[in-house]
Tab-separated table of C-alpha atoms in Angstrom:
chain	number	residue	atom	x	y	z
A	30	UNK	CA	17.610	-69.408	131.128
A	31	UNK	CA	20.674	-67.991	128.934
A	32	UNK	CA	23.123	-65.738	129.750
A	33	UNK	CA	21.567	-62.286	130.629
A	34	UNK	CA	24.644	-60.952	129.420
A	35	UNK	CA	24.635	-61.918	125.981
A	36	UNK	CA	21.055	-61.030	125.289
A	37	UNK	CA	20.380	-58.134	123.070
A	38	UNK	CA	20.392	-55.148	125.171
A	39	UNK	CA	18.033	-52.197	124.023
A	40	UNK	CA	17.797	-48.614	123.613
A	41	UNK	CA	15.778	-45.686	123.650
A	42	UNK	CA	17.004	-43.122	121.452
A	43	UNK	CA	15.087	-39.915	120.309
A	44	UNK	CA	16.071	-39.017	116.566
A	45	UNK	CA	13.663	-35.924	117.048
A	46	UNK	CA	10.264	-38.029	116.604
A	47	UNK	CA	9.835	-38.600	119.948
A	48	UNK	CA	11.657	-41.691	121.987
A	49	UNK	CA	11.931	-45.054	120.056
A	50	UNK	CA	13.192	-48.116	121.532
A	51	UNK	CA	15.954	-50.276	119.542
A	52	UNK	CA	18.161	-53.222	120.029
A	53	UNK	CA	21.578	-51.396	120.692
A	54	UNK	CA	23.270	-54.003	118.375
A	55	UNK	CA	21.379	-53.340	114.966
A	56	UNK	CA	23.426	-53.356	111.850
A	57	UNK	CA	20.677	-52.091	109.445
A	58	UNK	CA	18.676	-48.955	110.361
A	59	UNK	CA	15.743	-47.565	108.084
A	60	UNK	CA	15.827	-43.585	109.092
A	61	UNK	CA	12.977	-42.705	106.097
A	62	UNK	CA	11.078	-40.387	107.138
A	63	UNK	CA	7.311	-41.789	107.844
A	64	UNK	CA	8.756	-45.529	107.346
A	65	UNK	CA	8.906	-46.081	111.360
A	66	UNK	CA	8.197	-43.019	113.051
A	67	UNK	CA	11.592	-42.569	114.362
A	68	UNK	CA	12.700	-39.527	112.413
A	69	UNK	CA	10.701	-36.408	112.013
A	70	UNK	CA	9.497	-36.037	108.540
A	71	UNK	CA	10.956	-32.047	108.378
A	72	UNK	CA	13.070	-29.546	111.181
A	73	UNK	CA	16.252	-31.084	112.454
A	74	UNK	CA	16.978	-34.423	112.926
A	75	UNK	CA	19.172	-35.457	116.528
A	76	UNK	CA	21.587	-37.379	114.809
A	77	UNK	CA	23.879	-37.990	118.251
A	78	UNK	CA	21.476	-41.257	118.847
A	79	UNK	CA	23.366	-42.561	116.603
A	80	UNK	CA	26.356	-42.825	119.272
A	81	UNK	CA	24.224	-45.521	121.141
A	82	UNK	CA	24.032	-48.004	118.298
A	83	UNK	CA	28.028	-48.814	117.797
A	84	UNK	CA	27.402	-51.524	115.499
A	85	UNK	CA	25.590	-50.006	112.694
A	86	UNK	CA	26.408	-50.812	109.529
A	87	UNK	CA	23.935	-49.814	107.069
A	88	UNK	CA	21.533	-46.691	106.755
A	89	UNK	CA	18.910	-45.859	104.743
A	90	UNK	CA	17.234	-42.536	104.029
A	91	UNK	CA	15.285	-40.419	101.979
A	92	UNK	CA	14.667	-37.104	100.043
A	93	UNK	CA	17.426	-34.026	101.365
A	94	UNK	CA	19.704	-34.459	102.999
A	95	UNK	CA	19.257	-32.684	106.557
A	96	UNK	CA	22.472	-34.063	108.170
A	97	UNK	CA	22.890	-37.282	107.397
A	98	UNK	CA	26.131	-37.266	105.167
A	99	UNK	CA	27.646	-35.656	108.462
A	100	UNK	CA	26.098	-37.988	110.889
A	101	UNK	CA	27.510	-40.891	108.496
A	102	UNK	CA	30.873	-39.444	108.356
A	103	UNK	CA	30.854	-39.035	112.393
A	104	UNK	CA	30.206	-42.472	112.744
A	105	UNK	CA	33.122	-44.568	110.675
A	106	UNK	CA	31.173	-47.417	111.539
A	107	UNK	CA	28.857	-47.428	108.845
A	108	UNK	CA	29.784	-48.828	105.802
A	109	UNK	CA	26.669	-48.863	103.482
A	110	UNK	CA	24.385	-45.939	102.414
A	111	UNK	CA	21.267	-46.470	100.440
A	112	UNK	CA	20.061	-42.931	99.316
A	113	UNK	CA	16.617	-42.102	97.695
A	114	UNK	CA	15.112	-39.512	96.137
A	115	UNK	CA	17.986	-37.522	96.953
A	116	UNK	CA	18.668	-34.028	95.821
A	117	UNK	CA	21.668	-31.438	95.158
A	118	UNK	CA	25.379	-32.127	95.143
A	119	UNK	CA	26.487	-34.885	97.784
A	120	UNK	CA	29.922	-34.896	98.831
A	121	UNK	CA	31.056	-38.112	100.694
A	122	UNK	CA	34.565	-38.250	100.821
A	123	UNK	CA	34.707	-37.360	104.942
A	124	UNK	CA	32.990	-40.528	105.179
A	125	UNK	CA	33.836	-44.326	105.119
A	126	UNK	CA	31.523	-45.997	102.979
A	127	UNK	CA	32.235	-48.931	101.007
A	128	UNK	CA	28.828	-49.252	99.436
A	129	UNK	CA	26.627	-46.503	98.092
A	130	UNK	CA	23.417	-46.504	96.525
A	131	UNK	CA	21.203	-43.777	95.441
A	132	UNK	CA	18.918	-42.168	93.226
A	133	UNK	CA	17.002	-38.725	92.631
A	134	UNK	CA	16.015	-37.321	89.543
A	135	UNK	CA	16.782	-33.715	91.337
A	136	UNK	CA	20.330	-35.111	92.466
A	137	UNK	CA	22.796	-33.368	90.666
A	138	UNK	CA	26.343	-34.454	91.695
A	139	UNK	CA	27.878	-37.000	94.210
A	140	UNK	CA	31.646	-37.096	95.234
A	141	UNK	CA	32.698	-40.962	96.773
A	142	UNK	CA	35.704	-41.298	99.573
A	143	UNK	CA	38.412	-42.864	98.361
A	144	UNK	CA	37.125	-46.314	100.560
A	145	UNK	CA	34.010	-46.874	97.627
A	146	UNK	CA	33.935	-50.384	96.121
A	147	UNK	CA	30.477	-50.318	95.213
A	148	UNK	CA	28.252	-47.583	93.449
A	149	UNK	CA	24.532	-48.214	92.565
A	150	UNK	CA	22.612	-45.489	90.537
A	151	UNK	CA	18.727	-45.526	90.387
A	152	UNK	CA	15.883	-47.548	91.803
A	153	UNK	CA	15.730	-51.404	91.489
A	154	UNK	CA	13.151	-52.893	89.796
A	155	UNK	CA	11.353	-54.279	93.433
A	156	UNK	CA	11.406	-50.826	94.598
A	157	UNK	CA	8.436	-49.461	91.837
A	158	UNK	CA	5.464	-51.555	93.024
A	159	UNK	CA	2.631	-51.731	90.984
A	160	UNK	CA	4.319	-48.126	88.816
A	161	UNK	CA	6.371	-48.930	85.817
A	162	UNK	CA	9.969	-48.539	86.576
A	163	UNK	CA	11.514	-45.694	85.192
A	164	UNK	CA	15.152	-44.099	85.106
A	165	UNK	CA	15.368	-42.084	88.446
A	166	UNK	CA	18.777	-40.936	87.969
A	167	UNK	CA	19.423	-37.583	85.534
A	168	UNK	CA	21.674	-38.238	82.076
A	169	UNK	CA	23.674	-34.862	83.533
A	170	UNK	CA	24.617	-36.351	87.007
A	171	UNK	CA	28.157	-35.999	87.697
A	172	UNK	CA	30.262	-38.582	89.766
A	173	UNK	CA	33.440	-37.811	91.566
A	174	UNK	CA	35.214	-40.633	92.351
A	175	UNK	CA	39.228	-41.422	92.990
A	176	UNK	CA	40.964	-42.416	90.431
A	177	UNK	CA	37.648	-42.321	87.823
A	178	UNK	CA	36.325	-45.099	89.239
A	179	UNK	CA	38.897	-47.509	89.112
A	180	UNK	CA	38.028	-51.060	90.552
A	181	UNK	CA	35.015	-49.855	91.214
A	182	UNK	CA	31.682	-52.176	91.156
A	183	UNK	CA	29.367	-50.153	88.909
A	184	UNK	CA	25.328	-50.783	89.166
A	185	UNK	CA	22.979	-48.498	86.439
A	186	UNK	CA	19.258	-49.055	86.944
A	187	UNK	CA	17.891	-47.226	83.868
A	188	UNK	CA	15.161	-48.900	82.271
A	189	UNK	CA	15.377	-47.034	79.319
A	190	UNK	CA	17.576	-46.900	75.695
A	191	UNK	CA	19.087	-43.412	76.715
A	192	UNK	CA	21.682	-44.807	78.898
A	193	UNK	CA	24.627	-42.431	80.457
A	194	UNK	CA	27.906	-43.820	82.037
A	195	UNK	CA	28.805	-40.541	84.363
A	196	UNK	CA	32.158	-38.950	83.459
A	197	UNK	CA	33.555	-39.922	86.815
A	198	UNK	CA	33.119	-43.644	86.467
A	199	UNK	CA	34.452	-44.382	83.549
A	200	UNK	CA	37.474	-46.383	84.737
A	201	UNK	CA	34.491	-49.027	86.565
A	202	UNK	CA	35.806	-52.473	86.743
A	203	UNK	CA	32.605	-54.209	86.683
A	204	UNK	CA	29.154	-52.628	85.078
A	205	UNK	CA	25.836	-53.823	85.399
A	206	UNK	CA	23.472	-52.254	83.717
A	207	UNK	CA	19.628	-53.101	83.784
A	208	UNK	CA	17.750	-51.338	80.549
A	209	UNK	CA	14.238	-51.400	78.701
A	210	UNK	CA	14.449	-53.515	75.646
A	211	UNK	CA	17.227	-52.058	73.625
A	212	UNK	CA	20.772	-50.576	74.584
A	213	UNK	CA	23.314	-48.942	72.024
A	214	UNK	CA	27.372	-50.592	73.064
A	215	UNK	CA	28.962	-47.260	71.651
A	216	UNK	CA	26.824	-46.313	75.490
A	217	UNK	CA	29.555	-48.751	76.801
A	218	UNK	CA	32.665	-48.733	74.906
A	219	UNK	CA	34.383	-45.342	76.891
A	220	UNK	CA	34.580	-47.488	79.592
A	221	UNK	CA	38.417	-48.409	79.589
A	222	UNK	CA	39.195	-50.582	82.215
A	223	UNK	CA	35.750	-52.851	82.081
A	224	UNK	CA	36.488	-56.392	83.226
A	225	UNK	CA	32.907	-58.129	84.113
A	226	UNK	CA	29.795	-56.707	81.995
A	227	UNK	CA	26.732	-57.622	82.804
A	228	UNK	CA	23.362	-56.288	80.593
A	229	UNK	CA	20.210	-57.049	81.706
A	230	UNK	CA	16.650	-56.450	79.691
A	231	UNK	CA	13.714	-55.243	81.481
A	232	UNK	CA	11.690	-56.739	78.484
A	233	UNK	CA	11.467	-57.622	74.769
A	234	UNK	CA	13.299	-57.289	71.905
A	235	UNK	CA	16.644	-57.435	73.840
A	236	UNK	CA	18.605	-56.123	71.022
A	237	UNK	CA	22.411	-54.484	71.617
A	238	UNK	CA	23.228	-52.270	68.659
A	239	UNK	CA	26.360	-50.698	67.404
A	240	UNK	CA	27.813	-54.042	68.807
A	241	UNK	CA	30.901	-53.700	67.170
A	242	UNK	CA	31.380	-50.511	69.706
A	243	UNK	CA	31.916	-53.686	72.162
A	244	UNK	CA	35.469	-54.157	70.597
A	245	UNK	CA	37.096	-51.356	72.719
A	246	UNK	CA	36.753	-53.107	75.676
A	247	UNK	CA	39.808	-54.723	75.046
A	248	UNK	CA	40.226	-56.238	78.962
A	249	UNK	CA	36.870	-57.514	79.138
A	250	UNK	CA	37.207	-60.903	81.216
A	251	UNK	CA	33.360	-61.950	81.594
A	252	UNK	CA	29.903	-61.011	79.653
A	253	UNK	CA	26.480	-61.572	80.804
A	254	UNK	CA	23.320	-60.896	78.552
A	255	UNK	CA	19.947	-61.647	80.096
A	256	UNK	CA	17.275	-61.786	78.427
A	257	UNK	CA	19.210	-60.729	75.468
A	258	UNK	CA	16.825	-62.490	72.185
A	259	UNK	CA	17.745	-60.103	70.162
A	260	UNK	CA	21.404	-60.961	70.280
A	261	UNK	CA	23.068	-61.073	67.084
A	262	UNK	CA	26.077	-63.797	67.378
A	263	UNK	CA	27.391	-62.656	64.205
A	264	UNK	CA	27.694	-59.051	64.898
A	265	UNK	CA	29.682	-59.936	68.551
A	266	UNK	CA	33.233	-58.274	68.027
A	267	UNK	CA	36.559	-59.972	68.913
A	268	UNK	CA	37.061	-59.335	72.672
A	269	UNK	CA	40.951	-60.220	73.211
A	270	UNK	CA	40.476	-60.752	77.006
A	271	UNK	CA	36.942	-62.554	77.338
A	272	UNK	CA	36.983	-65.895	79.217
A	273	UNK	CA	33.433	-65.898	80.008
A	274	UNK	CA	29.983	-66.178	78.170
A	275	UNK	CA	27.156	-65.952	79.720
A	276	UNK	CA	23.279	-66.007	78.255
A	277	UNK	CA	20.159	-66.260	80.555
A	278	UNK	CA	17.335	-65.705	78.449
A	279	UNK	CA	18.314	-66.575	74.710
A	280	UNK	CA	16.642	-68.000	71.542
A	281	UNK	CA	18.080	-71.892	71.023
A	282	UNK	CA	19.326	-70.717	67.490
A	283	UNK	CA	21.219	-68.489	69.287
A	284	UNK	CA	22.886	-70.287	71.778
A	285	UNK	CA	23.910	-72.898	69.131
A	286	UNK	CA	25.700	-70.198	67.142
A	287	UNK	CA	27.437	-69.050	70.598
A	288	UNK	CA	28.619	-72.549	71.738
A	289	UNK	CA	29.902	-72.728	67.744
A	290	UNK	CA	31.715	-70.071	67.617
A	291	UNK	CA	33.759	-70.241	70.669
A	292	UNK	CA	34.343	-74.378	70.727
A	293	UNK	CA	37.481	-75.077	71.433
A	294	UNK	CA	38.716	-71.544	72.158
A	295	UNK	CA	39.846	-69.935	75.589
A	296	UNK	CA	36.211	-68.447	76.303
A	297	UNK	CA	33.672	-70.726	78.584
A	298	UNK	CA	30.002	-70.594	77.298
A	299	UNK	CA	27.154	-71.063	79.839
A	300	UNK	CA	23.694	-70.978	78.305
A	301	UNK	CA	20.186	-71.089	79.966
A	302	UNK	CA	16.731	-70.436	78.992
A	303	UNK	CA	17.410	-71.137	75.622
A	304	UNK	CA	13.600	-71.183	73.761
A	305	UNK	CA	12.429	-72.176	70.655
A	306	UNK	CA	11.510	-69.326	67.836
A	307	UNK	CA	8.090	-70.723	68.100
A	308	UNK	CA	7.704	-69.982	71.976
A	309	UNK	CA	8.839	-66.689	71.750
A	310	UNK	CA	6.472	-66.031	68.873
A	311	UNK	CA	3.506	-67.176	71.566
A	312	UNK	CA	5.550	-65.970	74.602
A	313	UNK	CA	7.748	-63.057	73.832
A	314	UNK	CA	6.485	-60.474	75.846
A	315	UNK	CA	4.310	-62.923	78.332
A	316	UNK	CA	6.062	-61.989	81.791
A	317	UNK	CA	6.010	-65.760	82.809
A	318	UNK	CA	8.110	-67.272	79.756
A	319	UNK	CA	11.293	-68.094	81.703
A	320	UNK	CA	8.602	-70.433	84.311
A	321	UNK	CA	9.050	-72.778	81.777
A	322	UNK	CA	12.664	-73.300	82.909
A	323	UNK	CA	11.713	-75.582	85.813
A	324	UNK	CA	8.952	-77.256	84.686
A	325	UNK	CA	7.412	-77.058	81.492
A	326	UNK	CA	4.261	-77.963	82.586
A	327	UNK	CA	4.126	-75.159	85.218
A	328	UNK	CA	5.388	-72.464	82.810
A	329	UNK	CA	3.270	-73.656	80.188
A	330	UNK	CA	0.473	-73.615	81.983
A	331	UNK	CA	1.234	-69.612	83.786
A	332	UNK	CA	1.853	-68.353	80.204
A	333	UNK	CA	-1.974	-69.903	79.261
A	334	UNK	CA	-3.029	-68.109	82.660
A	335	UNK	CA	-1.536	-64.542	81.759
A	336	UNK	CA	-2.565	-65.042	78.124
A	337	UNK	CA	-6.114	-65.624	79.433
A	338	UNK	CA	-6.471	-63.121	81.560
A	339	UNK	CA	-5.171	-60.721	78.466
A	340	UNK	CA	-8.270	-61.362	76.987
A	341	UNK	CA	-10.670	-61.149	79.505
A	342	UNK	CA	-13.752	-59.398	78.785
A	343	UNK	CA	-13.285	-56.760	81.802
A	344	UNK	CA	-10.726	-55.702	83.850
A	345	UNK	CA	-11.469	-56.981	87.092
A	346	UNK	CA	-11.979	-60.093	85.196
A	347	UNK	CA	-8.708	-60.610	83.851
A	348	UNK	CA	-6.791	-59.817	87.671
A	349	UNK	CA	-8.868	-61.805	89.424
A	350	UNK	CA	-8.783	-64.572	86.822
A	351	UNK	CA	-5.393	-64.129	86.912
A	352	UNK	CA	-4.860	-64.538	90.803
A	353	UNK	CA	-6.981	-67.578	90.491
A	354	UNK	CA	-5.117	-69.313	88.477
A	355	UNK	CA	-2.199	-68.723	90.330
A	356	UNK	CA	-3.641	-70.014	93.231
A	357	UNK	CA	-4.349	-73.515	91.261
A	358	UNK	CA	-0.971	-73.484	89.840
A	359	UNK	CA	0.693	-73.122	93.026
A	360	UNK	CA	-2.167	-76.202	94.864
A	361	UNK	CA	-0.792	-78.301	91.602
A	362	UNK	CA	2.711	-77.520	91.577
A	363	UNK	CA	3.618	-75.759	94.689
A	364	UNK	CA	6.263	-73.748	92.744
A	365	UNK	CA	5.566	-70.259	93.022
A	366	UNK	CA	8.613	-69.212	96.124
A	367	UNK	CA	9.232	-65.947	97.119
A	368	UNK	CA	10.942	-64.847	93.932
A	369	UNK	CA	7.944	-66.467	91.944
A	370	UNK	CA	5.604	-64.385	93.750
A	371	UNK	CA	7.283	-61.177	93.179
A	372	UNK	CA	7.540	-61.590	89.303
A	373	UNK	CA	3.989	-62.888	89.749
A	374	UNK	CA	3.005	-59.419	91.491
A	375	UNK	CA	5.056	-57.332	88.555
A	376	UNK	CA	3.409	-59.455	86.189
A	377	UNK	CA	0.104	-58.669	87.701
A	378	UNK	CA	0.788	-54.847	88.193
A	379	UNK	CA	1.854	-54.498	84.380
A	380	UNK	CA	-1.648	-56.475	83.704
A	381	UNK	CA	-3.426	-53.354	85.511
A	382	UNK	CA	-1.688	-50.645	83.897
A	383	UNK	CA	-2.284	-51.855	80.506
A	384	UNK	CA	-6.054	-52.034	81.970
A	385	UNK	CA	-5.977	-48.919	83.308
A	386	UNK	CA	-6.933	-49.962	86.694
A	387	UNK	CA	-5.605	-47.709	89.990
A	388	UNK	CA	-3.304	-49.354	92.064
A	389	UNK	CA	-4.923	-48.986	95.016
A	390	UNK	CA	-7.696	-51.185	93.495
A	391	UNK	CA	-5.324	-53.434	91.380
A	392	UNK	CA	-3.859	-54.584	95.210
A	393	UNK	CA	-6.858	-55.375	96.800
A	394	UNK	CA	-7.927	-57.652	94.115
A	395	UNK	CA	-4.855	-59.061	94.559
A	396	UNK	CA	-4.802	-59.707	97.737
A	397	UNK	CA	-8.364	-60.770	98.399
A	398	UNK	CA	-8.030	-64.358	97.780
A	399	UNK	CA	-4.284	-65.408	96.947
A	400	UNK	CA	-2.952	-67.931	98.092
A	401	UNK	CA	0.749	-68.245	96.984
């Protein structure tokens, strides 16, 4: 038997819910209403039981805020807020977060401590399920952070073309910014101190316009495009301070332009997923081109699946089809991990929308007989 002493010791605590029993050292703690039961989903929330878990570091919770940004600030402790669906004007700055993350589209300002290293605004893709992901931050929010953001660690999930930098950020060290298919770089160019971009395309063309705009970013160190196909090499501005090239997700004619433009110069070029113009003509906006990457025989063969199931005579056709041949990819190649079978389940979801099926259906023919 171990030592009694250094086994995890456990708690009740009563956050207003009723008594709930948790391991006293937890260092993540999910307080959404209706997620576990823990917090009532309206009236006051007992935020002392916090005092019995003395190593928290990370929170999450939902919708107004009904205490918490005291509770947090009571308890120095905690380090990393993730925020959703919040609403109003947040202030922070009694508390000592490093990280904060957090969307609303009824949110309409949020003021940081001057500890912030790290500020995500919006959803992430994983967090939409089978609903198309969308922009769930407003263009007018207003940020409030020390020194306009300076050093900070910048994250923007938008989705869309209509992208905002908040006034308060715009001395961000490091952006990344995840948008639909098309971004303007006049968007990016008032941010002055910009070291590390990184632009990421939700789906096709993957085109940056105004890209001379990217020339007032005169310290930018490193560049990432992904899934950038629409990337004009010629059009790419002089960027004094660049070192770093990076393209994951790129057309081959593309890459070879890259690689010639910057041989023998100070900036290191790293290229991968580089496709033929012919693929993407197939394969553009098939959710499973980049399979390819590993295997060609396994991403040829998922783009054939999803192309299939396109044109499927009926709806429950098609998914099912689809999830079939999934299964027989994955008994052939065994390929599809855990990150696999989430872009297999977005791919799938997008499937359904376009085929107007409800998502409560969409998942149970999803589920009935996968086996990845």
């Amino acid at each position: 038997m171990g030592d009694l002493s250094k086994q995890p010791r456990s708690v009740e605590i009563d956050f207003g819910a009723g008594p709930a029993v948790l391991n006293a050292g937890i260092k993540v703690l999910d307080l959404r209403a209706g997620r576990h039961g823990i917090v009532p989903a309206d009236g006051p929330v007992r935020w002392d039981g916090l005092d019995a878990l003395p190593q928290l570091l990370t929170v999450m919770w939902a919708g107004p805020g009904r205490g918490i940004v005291e509770a947090v600030a009571a308890h120095p402790g905690i380090r990393f807020l993730y925020w959703s669906d919040a609403e109003g004007d947040i202030d922070l700055r009694a508390t000592r977060l490093g990280t904060v993350c957090v969307d609303g589209l009824k949110l309409r300002s949020v003021r940081l401590p001057a500890c912030i290293e790290s500020l995500s605004l919006g959803s992430a893709r994983a967090n939409f399920g089978a609903a198309p992901p969308t922009a769930t931050v407003s263009g007018t929010l207003r940020i409030d952070a020390p020194d306009a953001g300076h050093r900070l660690d910048l994250r923007l999930f938008h989705y869309g073309a209509d992208v905002v930098i908040p006034q308060g950020v715009r001395r961000a060290s490091s952006l990344w910014v995840w948008v639909g298919g098309e971004i303007s770089a006049a968007v990016l160019s008032t941010l002055t101190d910009l070291e590390t971009l990184t632009i990421t395309f939700d789906h096709a063309p993957g085109t940056i316009t105004d890209l001379e705009a990217l020339g007032r970013l005169t310290t930018l160190r490193s560049l990432q495009l992904d899934e950038a196909y629409g990337l004009t090499v010629e059009e790419l501005p002089e960027l004094p301070a660049l070192q770093t090239l990076e393209l994951n997700g790129t057309r081959r004619t593309t890459a070879a332009a890259v690689k010639a433009r910057y041989r023998g110069s100070a900036v290191g070029v790293r290229v991968s997923g580089a496709k033929t113009d012919e693929w993407l003509a197939l394969h553009m906006d098939n959710p499973f081109r980049d399979w390819i990457e590993d295997s060609k025989g396994f991403g040829k063969a998922a783009c054939l699946a999803y192309n299939r199931a396109r044109q499927a005579a009926d709806a429950e056709r098609a998914l099912r089809g689809l999830v079939a041949d999934l299964n027989t990819l994955h008994d052939k190649y065994e390929m599809i991990d855990t990150l696999r079978r989430e872009q297999a389940w977005d791919a799938y979801c997008g499937l359904a929308r376009q085929l107007e099926v409800p998502a409560e259906q969409a998942e149970s023919w999803f589920d009935d007989e996968r086996r990845f």
